[in-house]
CSV table of C-alpha atoms in Angstrom, one decimal:
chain,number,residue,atom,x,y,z
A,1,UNK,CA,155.9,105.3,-12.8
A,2,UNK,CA,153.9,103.5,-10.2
A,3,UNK,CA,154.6,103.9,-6.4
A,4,UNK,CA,156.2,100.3,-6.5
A,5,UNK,CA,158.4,101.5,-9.5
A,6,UNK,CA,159.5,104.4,-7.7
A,7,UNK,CA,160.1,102.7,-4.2
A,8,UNK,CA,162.6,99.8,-6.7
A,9,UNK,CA,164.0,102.9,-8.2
A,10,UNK,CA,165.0,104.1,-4.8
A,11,UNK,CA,166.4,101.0,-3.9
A,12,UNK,CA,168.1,100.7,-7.3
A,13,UNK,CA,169.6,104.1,-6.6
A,14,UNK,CA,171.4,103.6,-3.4
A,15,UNK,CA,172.6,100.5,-4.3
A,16,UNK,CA,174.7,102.2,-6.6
A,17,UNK,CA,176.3,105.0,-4.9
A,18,UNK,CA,177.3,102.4,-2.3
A,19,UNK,CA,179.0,100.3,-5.2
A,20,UNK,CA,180.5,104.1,-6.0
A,21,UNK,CA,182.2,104.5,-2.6
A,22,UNK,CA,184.5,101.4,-3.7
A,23,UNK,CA,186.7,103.3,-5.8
A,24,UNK,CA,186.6,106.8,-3.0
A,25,UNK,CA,188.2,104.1,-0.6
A,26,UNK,CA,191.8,105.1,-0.8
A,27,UNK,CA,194.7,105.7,2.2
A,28,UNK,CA,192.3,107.6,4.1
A,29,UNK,CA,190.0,104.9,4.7
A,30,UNK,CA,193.7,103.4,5.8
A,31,UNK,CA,194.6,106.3,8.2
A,32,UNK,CA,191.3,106.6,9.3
A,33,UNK,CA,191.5,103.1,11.2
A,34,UNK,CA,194.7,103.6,12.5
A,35,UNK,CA,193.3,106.7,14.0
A,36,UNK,CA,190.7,104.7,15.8
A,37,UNK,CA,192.9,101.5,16.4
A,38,UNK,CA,195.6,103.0,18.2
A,39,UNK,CA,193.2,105.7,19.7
A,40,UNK,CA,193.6,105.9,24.1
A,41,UNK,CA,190.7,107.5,24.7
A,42,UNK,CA,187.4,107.5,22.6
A,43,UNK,CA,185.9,108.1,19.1
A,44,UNK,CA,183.6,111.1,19.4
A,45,UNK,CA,181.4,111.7,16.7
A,46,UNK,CA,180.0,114.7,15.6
A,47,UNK,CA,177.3,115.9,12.9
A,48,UNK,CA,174.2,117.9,12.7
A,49,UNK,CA,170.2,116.9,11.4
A,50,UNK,CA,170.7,113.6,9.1
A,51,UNK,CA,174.1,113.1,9.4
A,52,UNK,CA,173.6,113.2,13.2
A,53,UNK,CA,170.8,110.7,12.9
A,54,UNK,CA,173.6,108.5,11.3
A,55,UNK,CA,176.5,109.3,13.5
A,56,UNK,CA,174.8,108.1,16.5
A,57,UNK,CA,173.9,105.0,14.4
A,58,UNK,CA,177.4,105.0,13.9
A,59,UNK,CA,178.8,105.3,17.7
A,60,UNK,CA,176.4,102.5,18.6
A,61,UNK,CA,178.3,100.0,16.1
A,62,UNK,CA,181.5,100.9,17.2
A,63,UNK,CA,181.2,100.5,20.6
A,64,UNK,CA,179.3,97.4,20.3
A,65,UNK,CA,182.2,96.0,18.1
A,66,UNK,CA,185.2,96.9,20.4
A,67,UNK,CA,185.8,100.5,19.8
A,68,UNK,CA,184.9,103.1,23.1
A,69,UNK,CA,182.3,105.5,21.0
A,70,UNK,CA,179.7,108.0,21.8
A,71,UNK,CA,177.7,110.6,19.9
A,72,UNK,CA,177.7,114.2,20.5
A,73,UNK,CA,176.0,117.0,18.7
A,74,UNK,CA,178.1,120.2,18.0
A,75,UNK,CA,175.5,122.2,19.4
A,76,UNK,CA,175.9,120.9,23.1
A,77,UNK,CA,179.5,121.6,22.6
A,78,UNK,CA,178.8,125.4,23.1
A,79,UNK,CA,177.2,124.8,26.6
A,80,UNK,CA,179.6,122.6,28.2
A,81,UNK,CA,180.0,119.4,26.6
A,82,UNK,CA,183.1,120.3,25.3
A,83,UNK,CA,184.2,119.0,28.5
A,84,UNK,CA,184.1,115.5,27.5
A,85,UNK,CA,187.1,115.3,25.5
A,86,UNK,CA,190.3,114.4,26.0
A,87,UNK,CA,193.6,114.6,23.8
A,88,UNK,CA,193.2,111.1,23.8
A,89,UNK,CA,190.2,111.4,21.8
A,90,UNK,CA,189.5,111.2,17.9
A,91,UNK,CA,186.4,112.8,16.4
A,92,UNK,CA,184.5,111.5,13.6
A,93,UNK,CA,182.8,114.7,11.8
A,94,UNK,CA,179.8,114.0,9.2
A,95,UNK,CA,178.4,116.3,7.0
A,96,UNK,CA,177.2,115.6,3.4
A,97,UNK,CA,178.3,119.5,2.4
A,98,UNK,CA,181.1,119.5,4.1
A,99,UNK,CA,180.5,123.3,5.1
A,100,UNK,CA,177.7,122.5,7.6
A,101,UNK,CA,178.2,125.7,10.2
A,102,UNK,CA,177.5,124.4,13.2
A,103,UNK,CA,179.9,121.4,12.4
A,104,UNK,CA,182.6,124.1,11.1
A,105,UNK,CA,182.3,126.6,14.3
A,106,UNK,CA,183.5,123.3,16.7
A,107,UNK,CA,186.0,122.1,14.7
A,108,UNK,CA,188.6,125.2,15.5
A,109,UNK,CA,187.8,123.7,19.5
A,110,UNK,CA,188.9,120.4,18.4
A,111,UNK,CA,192.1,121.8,16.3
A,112,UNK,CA,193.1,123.1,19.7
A,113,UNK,CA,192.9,121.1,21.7
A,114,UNK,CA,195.0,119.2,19.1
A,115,UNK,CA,192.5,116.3,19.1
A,116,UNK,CA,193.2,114.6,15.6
A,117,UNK,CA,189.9,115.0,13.2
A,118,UNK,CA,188.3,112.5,10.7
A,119,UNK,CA,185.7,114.1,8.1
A,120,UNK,CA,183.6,112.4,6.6
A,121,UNK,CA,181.6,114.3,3.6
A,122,UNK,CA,180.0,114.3,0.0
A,123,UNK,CA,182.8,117.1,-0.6
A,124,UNK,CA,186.8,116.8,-0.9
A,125,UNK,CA,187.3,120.3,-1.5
A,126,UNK,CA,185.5,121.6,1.8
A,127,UNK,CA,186.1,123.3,4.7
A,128,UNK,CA,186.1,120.3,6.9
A,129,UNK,CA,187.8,118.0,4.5
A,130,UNK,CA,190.3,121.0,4.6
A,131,UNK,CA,190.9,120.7,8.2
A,132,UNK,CA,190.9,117.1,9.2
A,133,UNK,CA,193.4,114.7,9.5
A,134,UNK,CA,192.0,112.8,6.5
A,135,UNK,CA,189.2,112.7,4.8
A,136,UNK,CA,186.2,109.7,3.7
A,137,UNK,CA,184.8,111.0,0.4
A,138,UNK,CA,180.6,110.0,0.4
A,139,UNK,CA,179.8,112.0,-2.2
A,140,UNK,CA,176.7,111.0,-4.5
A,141,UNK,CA,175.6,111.4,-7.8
A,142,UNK,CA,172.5,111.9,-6.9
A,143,UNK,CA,169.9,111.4,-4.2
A,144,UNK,CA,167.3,108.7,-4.6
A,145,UNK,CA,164.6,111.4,-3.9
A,146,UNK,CA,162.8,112.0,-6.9
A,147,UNK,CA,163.3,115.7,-6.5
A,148,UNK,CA,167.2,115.2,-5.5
A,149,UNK,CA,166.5,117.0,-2.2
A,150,UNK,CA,165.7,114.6,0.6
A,151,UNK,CA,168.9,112.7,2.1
A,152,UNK,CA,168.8,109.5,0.8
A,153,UNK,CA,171.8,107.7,-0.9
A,154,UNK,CA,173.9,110.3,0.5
A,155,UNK,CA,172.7,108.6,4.1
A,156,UNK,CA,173.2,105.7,2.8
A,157,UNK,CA,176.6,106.2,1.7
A,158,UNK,CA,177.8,107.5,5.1
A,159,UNK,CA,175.9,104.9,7.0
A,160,UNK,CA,177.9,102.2,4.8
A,161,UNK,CA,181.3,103.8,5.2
A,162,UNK,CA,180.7,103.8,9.0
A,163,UNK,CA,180.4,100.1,8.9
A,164,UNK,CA,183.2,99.7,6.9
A,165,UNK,CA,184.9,101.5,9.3
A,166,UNK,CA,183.9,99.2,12.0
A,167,UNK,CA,183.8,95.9,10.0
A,168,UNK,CA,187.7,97.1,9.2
A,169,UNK,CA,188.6,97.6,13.0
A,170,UNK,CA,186.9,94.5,14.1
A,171,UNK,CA,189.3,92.3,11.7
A,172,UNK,CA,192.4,94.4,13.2
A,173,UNK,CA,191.7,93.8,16.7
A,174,UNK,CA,190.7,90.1,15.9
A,175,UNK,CA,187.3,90.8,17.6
A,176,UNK,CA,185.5,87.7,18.3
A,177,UNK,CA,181.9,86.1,19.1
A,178,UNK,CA,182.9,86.0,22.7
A,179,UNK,CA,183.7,89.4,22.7
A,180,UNK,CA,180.8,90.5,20.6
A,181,UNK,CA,178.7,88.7,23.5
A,182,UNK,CA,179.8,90.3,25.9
A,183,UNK,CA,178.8,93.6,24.9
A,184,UNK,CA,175.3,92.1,24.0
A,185,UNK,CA,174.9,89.9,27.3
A,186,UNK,CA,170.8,90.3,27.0
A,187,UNK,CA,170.2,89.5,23.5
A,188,UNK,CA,170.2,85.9,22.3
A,189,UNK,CA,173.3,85.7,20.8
A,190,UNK,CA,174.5,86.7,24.2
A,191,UNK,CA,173.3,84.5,25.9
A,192,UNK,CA,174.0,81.6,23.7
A,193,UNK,CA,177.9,82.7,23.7
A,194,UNK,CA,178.0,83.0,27.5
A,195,UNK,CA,176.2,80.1,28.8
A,196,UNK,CA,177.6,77.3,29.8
A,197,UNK,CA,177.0,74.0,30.7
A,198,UNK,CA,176.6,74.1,34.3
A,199,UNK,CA,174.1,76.6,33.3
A,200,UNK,CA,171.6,74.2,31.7
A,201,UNK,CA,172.7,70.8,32.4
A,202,UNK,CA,170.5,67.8,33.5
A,203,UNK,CA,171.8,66.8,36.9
A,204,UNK,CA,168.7,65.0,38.6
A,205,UNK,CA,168.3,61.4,38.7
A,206,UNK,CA,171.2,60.8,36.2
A,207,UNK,CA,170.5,57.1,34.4
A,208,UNK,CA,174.1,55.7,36.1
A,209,UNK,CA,174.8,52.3,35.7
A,210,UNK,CA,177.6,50.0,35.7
A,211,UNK,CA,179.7,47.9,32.4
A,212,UNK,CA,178.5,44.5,34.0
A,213,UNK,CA,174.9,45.3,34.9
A,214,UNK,CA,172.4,43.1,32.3
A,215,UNK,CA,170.9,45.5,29.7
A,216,UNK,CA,167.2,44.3,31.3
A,217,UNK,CA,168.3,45.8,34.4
A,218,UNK,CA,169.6,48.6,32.6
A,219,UNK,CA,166.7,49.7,30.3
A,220,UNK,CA,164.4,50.4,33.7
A,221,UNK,CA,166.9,52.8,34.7
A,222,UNK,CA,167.5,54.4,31.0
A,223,UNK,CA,163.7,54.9,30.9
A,224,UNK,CA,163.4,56.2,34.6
A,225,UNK,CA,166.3,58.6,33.4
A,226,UNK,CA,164.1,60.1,30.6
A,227,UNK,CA,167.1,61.3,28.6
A,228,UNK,CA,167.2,58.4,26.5
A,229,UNK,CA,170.5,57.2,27.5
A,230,UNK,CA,172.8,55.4,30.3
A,231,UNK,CA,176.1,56.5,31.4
A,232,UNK,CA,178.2,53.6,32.7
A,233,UNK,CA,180.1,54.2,35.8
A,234,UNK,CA,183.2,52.1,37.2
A,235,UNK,CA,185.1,53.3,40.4
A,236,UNK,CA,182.9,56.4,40.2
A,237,UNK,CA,184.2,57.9,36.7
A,238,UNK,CA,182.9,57.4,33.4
A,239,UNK,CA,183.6,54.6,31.5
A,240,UNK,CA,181.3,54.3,28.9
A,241,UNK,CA,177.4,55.4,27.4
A,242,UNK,CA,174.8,53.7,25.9
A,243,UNK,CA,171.7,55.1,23.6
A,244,UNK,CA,167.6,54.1,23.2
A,245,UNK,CA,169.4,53.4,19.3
A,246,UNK,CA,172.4,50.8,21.2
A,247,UNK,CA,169.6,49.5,22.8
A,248,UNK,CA,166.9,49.0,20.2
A,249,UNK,CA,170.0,47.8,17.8
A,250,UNK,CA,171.1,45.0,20.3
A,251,UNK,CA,167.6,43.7,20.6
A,252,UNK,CA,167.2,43.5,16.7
A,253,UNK,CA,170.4,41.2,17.0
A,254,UNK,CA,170.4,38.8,20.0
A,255,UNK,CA,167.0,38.7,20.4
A,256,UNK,CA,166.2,36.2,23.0
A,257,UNK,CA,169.7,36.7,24.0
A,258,UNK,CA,169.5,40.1,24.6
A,259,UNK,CA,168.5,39.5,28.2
A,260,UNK,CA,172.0,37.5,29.3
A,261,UNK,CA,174.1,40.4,27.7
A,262,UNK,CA,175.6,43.0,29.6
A,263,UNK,CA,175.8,46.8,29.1
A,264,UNK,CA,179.6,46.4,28.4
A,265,UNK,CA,178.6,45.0,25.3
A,266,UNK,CA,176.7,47.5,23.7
A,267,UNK,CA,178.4,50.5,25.3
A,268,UNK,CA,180.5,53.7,23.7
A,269,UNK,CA,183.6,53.7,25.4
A,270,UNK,CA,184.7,56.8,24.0
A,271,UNK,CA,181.4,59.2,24.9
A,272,UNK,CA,181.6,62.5,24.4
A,273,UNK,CA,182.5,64.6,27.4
A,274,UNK,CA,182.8,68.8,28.6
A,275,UNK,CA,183.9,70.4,31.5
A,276,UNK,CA,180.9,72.6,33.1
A,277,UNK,CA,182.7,75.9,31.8
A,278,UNK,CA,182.5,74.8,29.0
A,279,UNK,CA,180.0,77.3,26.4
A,280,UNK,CA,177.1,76.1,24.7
A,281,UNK,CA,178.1,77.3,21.3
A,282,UNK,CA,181.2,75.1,21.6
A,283,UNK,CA,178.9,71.8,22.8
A,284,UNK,CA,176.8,72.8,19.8
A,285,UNK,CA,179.7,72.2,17.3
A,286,UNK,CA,180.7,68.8,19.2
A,287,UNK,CA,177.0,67.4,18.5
A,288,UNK,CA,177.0,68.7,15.0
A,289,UNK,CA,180.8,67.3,14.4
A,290,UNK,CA,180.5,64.0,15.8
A,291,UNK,CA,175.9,63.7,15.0
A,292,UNK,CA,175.6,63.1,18.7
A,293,UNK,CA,172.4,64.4,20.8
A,294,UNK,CA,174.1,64.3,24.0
A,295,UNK,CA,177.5,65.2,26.1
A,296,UNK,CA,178.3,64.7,29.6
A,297,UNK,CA,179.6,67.2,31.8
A,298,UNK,CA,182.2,65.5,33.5
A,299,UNK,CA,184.7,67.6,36.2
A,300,UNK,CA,188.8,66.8,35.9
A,301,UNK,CA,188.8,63.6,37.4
A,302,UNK,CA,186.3,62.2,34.5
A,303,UNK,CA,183.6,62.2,37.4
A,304,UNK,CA,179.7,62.6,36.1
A,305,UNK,CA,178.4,66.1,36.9
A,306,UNK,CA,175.9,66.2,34.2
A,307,UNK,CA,174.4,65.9,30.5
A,308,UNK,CA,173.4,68.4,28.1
A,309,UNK,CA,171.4,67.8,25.5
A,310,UNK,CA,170.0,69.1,22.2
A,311,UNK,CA,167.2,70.8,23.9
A,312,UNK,CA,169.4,71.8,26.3
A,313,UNK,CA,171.2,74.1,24.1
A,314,UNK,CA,167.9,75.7,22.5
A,315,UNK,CA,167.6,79.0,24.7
């Protein structure tokens, strides 16, 4: 085989012991979430060498995803760290064996301290699938090493059924983009779910003008505006918006005409309007809905505060 050959081989491999944990996922997978949903204090997981490489992967999603989690290796345990748990606690214990000893000599701490366990191993029949609260079976045929030795679909496998496990209690506490966001508030999904209009608003020189101004009158202030429209104003609220496109349109028709018309016949009465709360994902789905380029930020009384537009919304 060539090195590409083996490298698709490898690939080929893990792909199917993940499609292999399918059929392992039984009630345990079941109690195992109900463990972590209706846990009061945190998910502390445990493992030692790969599996601990994984476990922390695994602690990372779940606390980013609504569930309290940090990683802990067993061999801290023995010089203090054992002080970190609480009844209130559940532990997540990986090991491919099952009979890892550093994992086996902390779990009798755990037992009394009557902290419920979840194992998680290539081996129903161990020690620790013996002594936890239920077990996730991710065992392997094989590894995808060529010599069966290196942890590789076995990693795999255990990295997979920790996102299930997340991916499972995300849908059962209804966890949403807001909430993702606000565990991610300097990335730039973050951003984008938290900012709001206020935040990036044009409020400078707004193009105001009024239903019976002329539309000549009105295209030196749509221009001096720069945001290629004009928001018509009556009693100081919003009453209407007009466009380059109304404006361009309504010369194509009345031609020499077009001068004697007014901006109240051309205008949308029915523009498309946000408060300044309101976030940037959400004016992202009006434009797309309604193929507009622009809102207005208005307050409660329908006053003009602002307008966002498409570039607005690109941070």
């Amino acid at each position: 085989m060539t090195t590409k050959e083996y490298a698709i081989q490898c690939i080929k491999d893990e792909a199917a012991a993940l499609l292999d944990l399918i059929p392992k996922m039984d009630e345990n997978l079941d109690k195992a979430v109900d463990l972590m949903f209706n846990c009061r204090g945190k998910v502390i997981i445990t493992g030692v060498g790969k599996s601990g490489h994984i476990g922390a992967k695994i602690a990372a999603t779940l606390s980013s995803t609504g569930t309290p989690s940090f990683f802990i290796n067993p061999l801290d345990v023995f010089h203090g760290d054992l002080g970190v748990m609480t009844k209130d606690d559940v532990v997540l214990a990986i090991s491919n064996s099952g009979h890892t000893d550093e994992l086996l000599r902390f779990i009798p701490m755990v037992l009394h301290m009557q902290i419920p366990i979840i194992g998680m191993s290539g081996n129903p029949k161990s020690l620790l699938a013996k002594y936890s609260t239920c077990h996730l079976n991710v065992s392997v045929k094989k590894e995808a090493c060529p010599l069966n030795l290196a942890p590789t679909s076995s990693t795999t496998a255990m990295l997979a059924m920790g996102d299930a496990l997340a991916v499972a209690l995300m849908q059962k506490r209804h966890f949403q983009p807001n909430d993702f966001a606000q565990f991610h508030p300097g990335g730039e999904l973050g951003k984008r779910l938290l900012t709001t209009a206020q935040d990036v608003m044009h409020k400078e020189n707004m193009p105001v003008i009024t239903p019976e101004m002329h539309l000549g009158e009105a295209i030196i202030l749509v221009s001096k505006g720069k945001l290629g429209l004009g928001v018509a104003e009556k009693d100081g609220k919003v009453c209407g918006l007009i466009t380059d496109g109304d404006i361009r349109r309504a010369m194509e028709k009345w031609r020499a005409e077009f001068f004697d018309r007014t901006v109240s016949d051309i205008m949308t009465t029915t523009p498309k309007t946000v408060l300044p709360q309101t976030k940037i994902t959400d004016i992202q789905s009006i434009m797309n809905k309604y193929k507009v380029h622009s809102v207005l930020v208005v307050d409660e009384q329908y006053r003009l505060l602002g307008v966002v537009d498409h570039y607005s919304c690109m941070i």
